[in-house]
Coordinates of C-alpha atoms in Angstrom, one line a residue:
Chain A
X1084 CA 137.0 12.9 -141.4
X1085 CA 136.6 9.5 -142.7
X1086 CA 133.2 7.8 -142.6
X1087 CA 132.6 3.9 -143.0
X1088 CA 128.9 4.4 -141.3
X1089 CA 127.6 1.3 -139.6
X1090 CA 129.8 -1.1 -142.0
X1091 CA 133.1 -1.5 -140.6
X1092 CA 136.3 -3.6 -142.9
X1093 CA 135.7 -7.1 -141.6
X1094 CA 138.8 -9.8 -141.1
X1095 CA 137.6 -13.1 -139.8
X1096 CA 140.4 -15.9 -139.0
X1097 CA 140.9 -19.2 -137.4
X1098 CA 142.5 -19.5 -134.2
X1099 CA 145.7 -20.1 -134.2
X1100 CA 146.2 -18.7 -138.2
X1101 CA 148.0 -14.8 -138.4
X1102 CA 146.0 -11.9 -139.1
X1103 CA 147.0 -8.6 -141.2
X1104 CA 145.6 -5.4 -140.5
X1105 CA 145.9 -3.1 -142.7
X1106 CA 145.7 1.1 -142.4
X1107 CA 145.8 4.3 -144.6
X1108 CA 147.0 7.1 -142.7
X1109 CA 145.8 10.5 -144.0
X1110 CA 148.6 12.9 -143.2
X1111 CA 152.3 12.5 -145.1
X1112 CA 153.5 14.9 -142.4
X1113 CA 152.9 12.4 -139.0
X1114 CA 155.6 10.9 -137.7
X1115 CA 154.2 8.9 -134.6
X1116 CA 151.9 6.2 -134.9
X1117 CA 149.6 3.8 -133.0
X1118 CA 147.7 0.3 -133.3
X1119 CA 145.0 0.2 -130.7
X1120 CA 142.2 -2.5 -130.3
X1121 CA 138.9 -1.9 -129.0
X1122 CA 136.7 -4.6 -127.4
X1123 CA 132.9 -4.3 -127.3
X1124 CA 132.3 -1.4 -124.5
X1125 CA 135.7 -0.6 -123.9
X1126 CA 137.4 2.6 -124.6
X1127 CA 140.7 2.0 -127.1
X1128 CA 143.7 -0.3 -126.0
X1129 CA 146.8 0.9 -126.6
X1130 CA 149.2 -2.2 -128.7
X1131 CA 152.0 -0.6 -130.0
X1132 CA 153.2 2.4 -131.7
X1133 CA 156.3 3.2 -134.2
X1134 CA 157.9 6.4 -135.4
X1135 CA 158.4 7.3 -138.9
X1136 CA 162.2 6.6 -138.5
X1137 CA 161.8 2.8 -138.3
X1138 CA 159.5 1.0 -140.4
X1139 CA 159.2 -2.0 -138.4
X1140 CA 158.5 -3.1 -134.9
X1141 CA 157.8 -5.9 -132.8
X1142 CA 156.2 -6.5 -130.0
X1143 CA 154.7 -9.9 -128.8
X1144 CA 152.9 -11.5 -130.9
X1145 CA 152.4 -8.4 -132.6
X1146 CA 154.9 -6.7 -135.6
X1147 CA 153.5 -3.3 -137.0
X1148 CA 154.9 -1.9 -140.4
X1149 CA 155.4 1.0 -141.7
X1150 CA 155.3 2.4 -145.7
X1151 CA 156.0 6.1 -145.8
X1152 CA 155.7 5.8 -149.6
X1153 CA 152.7 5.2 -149.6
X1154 CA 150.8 6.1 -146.3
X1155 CA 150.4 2.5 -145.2
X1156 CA 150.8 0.8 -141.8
X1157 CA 149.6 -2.8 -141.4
X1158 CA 149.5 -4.7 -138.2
X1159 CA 150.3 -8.6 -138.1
X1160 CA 149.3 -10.4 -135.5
X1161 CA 151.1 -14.2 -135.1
X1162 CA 148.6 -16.8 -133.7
X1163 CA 145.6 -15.2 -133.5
X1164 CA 143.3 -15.7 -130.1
X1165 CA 139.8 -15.5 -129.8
X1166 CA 140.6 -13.4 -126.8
X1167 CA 141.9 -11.1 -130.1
X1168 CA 138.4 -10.3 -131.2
X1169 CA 137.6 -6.6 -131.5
X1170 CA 138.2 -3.4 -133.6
X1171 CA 141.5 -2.3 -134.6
X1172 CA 142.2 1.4 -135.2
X1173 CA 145.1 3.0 -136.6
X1174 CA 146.1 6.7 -135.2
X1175 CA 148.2 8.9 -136.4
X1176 CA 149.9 12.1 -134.7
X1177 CA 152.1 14.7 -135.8
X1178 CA 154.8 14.4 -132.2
X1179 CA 156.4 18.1 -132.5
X1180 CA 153.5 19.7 -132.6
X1181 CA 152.2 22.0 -129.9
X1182 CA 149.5 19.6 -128.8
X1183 CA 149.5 16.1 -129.3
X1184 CA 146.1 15.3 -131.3
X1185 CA 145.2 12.1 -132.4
X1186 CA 143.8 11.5 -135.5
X1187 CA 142.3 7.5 -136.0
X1188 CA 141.9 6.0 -139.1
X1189 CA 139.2 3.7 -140.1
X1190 CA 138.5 0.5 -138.1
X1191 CA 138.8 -3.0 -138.9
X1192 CA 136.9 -5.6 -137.1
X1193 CA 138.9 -9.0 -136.3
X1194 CA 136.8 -12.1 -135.6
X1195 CA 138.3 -15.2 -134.4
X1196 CA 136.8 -18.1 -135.1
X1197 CA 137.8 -21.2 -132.2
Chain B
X1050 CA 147.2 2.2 -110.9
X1051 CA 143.4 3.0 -111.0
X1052 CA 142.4 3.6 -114.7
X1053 CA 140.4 6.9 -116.2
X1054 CA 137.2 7.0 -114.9
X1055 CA 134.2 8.1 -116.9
X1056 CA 130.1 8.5 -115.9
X1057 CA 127.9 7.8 -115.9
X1058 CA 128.4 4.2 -118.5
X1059 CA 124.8 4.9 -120.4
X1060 CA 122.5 7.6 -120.9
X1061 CA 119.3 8.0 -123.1
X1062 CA 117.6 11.4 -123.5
X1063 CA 115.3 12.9 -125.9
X1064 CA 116.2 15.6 -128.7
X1065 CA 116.6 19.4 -127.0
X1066 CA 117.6 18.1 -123.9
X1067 CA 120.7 18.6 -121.7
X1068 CA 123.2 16.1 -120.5
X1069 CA 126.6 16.2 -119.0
X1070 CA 129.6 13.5 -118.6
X1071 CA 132.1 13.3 -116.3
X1072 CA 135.7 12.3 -116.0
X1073 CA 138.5 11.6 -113.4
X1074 CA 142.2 11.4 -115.2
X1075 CA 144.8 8.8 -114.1
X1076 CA 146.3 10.6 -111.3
X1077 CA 148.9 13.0 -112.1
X1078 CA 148.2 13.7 -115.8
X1079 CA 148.0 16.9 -116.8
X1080 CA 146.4 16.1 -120.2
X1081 CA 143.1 15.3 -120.4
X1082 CA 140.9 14.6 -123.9
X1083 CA 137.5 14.3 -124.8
X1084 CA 136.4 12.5 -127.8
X1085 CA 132.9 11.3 -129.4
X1086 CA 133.2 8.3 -131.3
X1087 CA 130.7 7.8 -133.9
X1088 CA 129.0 4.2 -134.0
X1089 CA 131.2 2.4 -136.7
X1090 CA 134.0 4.9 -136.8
X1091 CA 137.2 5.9 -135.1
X1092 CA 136.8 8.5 -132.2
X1093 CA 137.5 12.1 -133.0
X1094 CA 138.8 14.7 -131.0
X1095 CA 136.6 17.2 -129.6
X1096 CA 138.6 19.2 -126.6
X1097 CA 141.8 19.1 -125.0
X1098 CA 143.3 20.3 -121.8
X1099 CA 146.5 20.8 -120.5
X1100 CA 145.9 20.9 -116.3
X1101 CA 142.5 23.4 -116.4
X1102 CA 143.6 25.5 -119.7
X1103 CA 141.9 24.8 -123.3
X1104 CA 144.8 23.8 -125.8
X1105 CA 142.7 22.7 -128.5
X1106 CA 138.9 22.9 -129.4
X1107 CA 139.2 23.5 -132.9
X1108 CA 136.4 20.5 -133.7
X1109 CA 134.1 20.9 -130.7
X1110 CA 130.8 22.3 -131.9
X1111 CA 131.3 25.5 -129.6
X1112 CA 127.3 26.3 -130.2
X1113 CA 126.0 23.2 -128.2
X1114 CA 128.8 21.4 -126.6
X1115 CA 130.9 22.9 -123.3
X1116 CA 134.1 21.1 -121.6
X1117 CA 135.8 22.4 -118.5
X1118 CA 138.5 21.1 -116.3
X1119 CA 138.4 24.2 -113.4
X1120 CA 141.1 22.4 -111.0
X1121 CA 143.4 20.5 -113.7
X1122 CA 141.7 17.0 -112.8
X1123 CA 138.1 16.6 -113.2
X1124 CA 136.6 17.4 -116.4
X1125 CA 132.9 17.7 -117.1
X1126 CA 131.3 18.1 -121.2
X1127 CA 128.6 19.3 -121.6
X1128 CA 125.6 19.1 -124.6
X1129 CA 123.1 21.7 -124.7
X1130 CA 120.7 21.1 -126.5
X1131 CA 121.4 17.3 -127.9
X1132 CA 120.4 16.7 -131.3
X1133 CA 119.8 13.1 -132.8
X1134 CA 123.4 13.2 -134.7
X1135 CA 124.8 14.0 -131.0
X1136 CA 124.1 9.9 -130.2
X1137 CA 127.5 8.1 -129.9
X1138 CA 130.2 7.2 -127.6
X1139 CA 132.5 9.7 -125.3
X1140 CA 135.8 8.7 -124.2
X1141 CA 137.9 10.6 -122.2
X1142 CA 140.9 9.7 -122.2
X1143 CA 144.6 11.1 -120.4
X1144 CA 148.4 11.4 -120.7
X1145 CA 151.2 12.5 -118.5
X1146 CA 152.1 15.4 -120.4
X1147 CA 150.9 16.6 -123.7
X1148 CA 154.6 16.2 -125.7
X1149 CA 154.9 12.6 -124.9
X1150 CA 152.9 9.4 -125.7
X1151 CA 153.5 7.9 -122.1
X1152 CA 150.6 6.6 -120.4
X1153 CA 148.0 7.5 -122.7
X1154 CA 144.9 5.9 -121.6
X1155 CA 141.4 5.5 -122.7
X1156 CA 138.3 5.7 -120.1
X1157 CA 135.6 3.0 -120.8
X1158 CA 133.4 6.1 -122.3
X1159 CA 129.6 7.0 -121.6
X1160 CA 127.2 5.8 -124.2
X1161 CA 124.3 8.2 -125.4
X1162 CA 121.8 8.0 -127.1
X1163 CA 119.4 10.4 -128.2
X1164 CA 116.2 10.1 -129.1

């Protein structure tokens, strides 16, 4: 799997400004995929997901799109919060498959700044 | 709805020793998933159950580490013996059923670290 060690990708904002996210997924075959966030101590938080049949989706204050071209999902997030600070992970599953496993991509920490 | 439960929150042992973690799935899911998640990286899959059978432990280091899930609802993994590399986070985490995404929930996870 992917490493990034102790050095995650690092986005710091203003409140109140919109943040991108962005994610390579590793598999051209998955057809299911998910935008968690993860807060300091927490297990993942689900945010919203999107099939490979759409490539865009909104939810609130969140829109998540997707490039099958070229393996890329982003996640925008409209009037970012400090209540928004934490790590954002991509997954990525393959749906038909006989179990449903997983896979997360690297993580992105968000930092607000009030 | 009470969320996945996970103990205990902490533990710090030294090299060679053993340790076990627990987990109580949402009630009613019938898939339950441990995963060890690396300090600065995504969490990766290490077992997963459908009620008590194994349906994939493909990346579980089968040598040292031990899950079981005897009634379909608690689940207990196990490392025998830890090494340093073994220090990270375990999530558990559940789902209704393993074909669909519904209710897919992370537990808080058990941090350990070993030393």
């Amino acid at each position: 799997g992917e490493n990034v060690g102790l050095h995650l990708p690092t986005l710091s904002v203003q409140e109140g400004d919109n943040s991108i996210i962005n994610c390579a997924y590793s598999n051209s075959a998955s057809d299911y995929f998910i935008w968690y966030k993860q807060e300091s101590g927490k297990g993942p938080q689900f945010i919203i997901d999107i099939r490979s049949n759409m490539d865009k989706r909104q939810g609130q204050r969140v829109t998540v799109l997707l490039n099958k071209t070229v393996k890329h999902l982003s996640l925008q997030i409209a009037a970012t919060q400090p209540g928004d600070s934490a790590v954002y992970f991509c997954a990525e599953t393959l749906s038909g498959g006989s179990n449903y496993k997983l896979t997360f991509g690297k993580g992105t920490l968000l930092t607000v700044n009030p | 709805e009470a969320g996945v439960a996970q103990s205990p929150r902490y533990k710090i042992i030294e090299k060679r020793q053993s340790v076990a973690f627990w987990c109580n799935p949402i009630s009613g899911h019938a898939t339950l998933y441990w995963y060890q998640q690396i300090l600065g990286q995504g969490p990766k899959l290490l077992i997963q159950f459908q009620n008590n059978g194994v349906v994939d432990d493909s990346q579980l280091p089968k040598d040292r580490f031990s899950a079981e899930r005897l009634k379909g609802v608690d689940s207990t993994l196990k490392i025998q013996p830890a090494k340093l590399e073994d220090s990270a986070v375990y999530l558990c985490a559940s789902s209704v059923d393993w074909r669909v995404n519904y209710g897919y929930t992370f537990g808080s996870g058990t941090r350990l670290t070993v030393v």
